[in-house]
XYZ file of C-alpha atoms in Angstrom:
80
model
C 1.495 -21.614 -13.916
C -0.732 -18.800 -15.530
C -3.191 -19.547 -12.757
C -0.841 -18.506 -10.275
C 0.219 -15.492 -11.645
C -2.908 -14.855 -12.060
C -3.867 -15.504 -8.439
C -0.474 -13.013 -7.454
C -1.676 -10.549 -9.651
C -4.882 -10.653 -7.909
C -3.618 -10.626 -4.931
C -1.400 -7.651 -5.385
C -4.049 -5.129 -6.493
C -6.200 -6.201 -4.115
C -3.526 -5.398 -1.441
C -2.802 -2.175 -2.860
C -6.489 -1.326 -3.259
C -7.076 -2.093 0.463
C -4.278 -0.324 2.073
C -4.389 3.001 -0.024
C -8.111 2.918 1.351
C -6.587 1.778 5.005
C -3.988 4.770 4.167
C -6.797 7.695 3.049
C -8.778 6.374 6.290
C -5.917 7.091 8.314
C -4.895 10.379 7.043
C -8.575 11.699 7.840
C -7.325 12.294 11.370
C -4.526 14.754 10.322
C -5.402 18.437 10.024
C -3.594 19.167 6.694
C -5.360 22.676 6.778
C -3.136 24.207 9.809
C 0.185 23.194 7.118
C -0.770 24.563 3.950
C -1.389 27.449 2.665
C -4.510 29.432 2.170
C -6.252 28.935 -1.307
C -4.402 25.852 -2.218
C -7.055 23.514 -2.391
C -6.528 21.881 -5.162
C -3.273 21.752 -4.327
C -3.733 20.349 -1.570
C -5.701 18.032 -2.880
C -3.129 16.543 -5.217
C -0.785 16.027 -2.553
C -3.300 14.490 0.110
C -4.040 11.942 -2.951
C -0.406 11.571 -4.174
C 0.988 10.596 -0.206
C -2.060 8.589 0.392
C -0.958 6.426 -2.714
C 3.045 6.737 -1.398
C 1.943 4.894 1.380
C -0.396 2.903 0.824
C 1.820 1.270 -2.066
C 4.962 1.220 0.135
C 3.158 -0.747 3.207
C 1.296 -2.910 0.512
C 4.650 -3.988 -0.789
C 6.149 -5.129 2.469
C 2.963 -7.023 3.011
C 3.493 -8.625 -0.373
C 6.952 -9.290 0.414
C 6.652 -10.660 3.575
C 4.353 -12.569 2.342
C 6.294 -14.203 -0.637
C 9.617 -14.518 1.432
C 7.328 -16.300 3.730
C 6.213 -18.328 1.170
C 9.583 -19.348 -0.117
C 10.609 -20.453 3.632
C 10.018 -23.928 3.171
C 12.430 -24.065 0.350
C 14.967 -23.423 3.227
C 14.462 -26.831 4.391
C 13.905 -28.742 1.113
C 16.519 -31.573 0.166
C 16.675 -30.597 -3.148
């Protein structure tokens, strides 16, 4: 049992890791510069970080989701 939460838990930072990187990767192509204003930086900054983590958390959870309903499709068809 505590082998396979440990596996989950695993499992889950690993997908959040990966698709906030997949998610900051992405972003690179947007010209945030045009939007803002002019000597906001660090501002800038802060939000660029804080909406590559929004996202990247958001699609890691449906892929974690999808993933565990998936799992639990078998149980569908189970006699129990």
């Amino acid at each position: 049992m505590f082998s396979t939460m440990g596996q989950q838990a695993l499992l889950g930072i690993v997908s959040h890791l990966f698709f906030i990187a997949v998610t900051w990767w992405a972003l690179q192509a947007i010209h945030f510069d045009k939007i803002l204003r002019s000597n906001s930086v660090l501002k800038a900054r802060v939000l660029y970080i804080l909406l590559t983590v929004a996202i990247g958390s958001v699609v890691s959870n449906f892929f974690l989701d999808y993933l565990g309903f998936a799992n639990q499709l078998p149980y569908m068809f189970s006699e129990d």
